[in-house]
PDB file of C-alpha atoms in Angstrom:
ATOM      1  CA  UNK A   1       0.000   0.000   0.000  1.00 47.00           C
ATOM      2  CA  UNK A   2       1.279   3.312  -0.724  1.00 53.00           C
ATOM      3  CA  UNK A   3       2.168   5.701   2.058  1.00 64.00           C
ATOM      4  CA  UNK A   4      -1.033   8.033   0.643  1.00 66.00           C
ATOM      5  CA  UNK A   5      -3.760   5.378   2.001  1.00 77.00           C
ATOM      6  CA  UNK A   6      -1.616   4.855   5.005  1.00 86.00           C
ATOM      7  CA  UNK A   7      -2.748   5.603   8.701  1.00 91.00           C
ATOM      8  CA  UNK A   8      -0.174   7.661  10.336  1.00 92.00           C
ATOM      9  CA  UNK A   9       1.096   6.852  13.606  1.00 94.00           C
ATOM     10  CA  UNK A  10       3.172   9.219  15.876  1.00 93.00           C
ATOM     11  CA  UNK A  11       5.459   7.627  18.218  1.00 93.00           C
ATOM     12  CA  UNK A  12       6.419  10.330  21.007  1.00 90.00           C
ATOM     13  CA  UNK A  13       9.266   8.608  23.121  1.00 85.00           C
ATOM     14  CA  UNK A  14      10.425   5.880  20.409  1.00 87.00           C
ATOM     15  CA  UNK A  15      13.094   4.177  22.860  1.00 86.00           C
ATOM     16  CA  UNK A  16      13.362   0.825  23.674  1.00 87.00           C
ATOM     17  CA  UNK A  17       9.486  -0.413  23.766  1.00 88.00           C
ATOM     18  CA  UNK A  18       8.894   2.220  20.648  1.00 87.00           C
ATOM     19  CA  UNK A  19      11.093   0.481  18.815  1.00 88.00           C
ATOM     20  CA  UNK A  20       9.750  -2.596  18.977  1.00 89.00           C
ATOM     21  CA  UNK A  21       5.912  -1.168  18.205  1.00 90.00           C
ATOM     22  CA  UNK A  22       7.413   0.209  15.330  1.00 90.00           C
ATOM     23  CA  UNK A  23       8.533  -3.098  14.129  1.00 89.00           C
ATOM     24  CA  UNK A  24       4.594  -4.424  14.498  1.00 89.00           C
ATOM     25  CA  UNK A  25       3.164  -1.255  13.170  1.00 91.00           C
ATOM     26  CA  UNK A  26       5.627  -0.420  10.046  1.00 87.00           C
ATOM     27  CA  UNK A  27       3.174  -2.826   8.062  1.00 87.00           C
ATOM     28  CA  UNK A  28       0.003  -1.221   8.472  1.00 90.00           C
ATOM     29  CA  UNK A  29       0.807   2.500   9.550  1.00 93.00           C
ATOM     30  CA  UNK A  30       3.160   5.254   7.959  1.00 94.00           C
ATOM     31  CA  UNK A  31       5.099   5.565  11.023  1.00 95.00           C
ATOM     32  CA  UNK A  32       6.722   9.031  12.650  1.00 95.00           C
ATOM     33  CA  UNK A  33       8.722   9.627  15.584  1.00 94.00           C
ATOM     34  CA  UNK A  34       8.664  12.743  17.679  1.00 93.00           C
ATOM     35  CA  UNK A  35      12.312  13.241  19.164  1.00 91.00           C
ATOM     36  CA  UNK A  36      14.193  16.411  20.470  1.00 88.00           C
ATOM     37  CA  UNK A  37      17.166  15.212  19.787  1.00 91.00           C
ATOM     38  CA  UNK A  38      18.585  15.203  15.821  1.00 93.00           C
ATOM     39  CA  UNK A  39      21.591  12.396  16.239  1.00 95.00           C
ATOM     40  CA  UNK A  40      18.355   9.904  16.372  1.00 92.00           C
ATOM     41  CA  UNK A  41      17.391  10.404  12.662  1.00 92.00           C
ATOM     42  CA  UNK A  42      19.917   7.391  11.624  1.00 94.00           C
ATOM     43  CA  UNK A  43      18.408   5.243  13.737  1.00 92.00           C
ATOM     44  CA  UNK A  44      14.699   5.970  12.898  1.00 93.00           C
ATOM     45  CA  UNK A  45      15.731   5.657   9.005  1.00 93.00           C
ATOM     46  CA  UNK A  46      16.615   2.111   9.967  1.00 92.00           C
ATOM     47  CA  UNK A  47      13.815   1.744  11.437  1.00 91.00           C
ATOM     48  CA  UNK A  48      11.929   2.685   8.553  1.00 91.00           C
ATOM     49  CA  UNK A  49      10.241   5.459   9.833  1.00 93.00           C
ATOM     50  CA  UNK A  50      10.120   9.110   9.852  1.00 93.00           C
ATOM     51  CA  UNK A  51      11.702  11.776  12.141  1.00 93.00           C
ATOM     52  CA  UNK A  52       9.888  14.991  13.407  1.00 93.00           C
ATOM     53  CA  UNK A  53      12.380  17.506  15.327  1.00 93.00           C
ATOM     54  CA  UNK A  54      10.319  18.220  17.730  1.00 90.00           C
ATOM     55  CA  UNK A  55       9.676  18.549  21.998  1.00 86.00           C
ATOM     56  CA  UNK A  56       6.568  17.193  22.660  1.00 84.00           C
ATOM     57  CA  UNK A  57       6.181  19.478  25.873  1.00 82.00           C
ATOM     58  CA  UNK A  58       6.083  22.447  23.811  1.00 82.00           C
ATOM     59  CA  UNK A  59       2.130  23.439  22.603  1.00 81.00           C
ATOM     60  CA  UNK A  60       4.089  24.993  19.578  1.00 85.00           C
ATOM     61  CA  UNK A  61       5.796  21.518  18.447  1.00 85.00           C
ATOM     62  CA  UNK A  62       1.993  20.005  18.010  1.00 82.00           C
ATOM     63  CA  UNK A  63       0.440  23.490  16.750  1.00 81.00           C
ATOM     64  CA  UNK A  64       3.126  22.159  13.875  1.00 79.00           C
ATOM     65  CA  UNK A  65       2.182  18.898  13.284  1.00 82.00           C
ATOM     66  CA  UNK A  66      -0.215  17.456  10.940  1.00 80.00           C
ATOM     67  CA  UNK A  67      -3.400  15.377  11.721  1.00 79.00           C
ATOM     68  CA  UNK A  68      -2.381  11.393  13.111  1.00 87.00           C
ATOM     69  CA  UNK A  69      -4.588   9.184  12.920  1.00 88.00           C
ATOM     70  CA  UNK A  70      -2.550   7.146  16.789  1.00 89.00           C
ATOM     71  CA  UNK A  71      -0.374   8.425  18.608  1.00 89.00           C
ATOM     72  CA  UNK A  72       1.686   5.927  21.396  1.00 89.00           C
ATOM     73  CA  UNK A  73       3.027   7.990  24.280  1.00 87.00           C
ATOM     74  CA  UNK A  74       5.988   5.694  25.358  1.00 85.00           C
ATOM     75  CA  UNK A  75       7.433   8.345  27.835  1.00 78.00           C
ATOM     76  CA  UNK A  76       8.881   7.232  30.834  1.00 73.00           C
ATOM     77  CA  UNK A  77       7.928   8.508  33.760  1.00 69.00           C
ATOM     78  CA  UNK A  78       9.616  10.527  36.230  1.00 65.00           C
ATOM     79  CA  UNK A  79      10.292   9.921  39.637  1.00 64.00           C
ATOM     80  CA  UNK A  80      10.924  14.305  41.110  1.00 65.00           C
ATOM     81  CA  UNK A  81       6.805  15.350  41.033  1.00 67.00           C
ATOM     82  CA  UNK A  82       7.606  18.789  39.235  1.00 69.00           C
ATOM     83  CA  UNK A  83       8.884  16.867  36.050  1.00 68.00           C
ATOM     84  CA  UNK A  84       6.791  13.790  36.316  1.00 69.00           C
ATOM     85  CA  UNK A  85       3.513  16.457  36.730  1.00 70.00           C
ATOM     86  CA  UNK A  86       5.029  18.514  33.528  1.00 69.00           C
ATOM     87  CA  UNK A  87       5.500  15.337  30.985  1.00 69.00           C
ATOM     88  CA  UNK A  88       2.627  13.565  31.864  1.00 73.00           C
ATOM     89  CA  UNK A  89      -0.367  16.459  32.555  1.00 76.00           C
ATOM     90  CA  UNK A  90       1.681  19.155  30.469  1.00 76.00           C
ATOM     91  CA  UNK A  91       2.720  17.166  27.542  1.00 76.00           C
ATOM     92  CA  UNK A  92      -0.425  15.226  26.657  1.00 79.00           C
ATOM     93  CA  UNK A  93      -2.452  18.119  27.681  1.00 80.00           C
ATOM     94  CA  UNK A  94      -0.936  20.012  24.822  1.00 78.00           C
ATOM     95  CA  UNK A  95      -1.008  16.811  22.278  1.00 78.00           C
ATOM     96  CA  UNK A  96      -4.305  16.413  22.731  1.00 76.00           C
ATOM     97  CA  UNK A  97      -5.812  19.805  22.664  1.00 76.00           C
ATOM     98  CA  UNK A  98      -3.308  19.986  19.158  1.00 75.00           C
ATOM     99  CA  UNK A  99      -4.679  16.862  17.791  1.00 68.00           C
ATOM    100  CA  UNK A 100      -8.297  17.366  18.263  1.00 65.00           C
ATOM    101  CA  UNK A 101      -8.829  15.027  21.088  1.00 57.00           C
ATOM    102  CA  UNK A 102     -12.743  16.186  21.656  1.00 54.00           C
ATOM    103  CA  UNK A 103     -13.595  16.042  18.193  1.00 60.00           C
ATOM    104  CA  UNK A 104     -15.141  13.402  15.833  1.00 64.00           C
ATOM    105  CA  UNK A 105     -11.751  12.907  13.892  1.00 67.00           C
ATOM    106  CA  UNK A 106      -9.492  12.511  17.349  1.00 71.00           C
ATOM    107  CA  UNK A 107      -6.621  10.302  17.132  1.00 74.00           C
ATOM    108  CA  UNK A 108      -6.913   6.678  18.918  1.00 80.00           C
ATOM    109  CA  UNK A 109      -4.422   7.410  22.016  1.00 78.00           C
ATOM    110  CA  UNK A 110      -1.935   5.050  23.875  1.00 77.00           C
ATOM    111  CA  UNK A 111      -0.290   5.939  26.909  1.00 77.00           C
ATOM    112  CA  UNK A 112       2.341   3.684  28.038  1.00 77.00           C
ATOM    113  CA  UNK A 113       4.007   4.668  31.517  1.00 68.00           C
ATOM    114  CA  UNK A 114       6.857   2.587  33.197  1.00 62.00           C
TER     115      UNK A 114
END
């Protein structure tokens, strides 16, 4: 299938358990990964998926993006309450007010915390 009939699925913290979604998903989903961090684009090419430069606690990284149709959130979580409060109330608070989360066309979400 060509990557125009595609579903598109954002990965947003493609480490370890990412990865190996992406390796289930690659055959039914153009696949993306959010990252802040530019050295990963290598990696995600051998994955076979896309890179978006991109921090996912910033509203103005989503206000970018285009439409997905799932999103994983594969973040881990953080221990000091400040940080764990701003990546896992600020972060998807922002995705999903970006991605339409109340509407008819919202994205099916998965939230993964370890």
């Amino acid at each position: 299938m060509s990557d125009a009939g595609r579903k598109r699925l954002l990965i947003v913290g493609c480490g370890y358990v990412g990865a190996e979604v992406v390796k289930l998903a690659n055959e039914h989903f153009s696949v993306f990964a959010l990252s802040r961090n530019p050295d990963r684009v290598p990696e995600f090419n051998q994955l076979g998926i896309s890179h978006i430069l991109g921090d996912w606690l910033r509203p103005e990284t989503w206000s970018s993006l285009s439409h997905f149709d799932a999103i994983l959130f594969s973040v881990p979580h953080r221990a000091d309450e400040k940080l764990g409060n701003q990546t896992h109330v600020a972060g998807l608070k922002a995705a999903l007010i970006s991605q339409g989360a109340a509407s008819e066309t919202s994205p099916r979400i998965v939230y993964l915390s370890t």
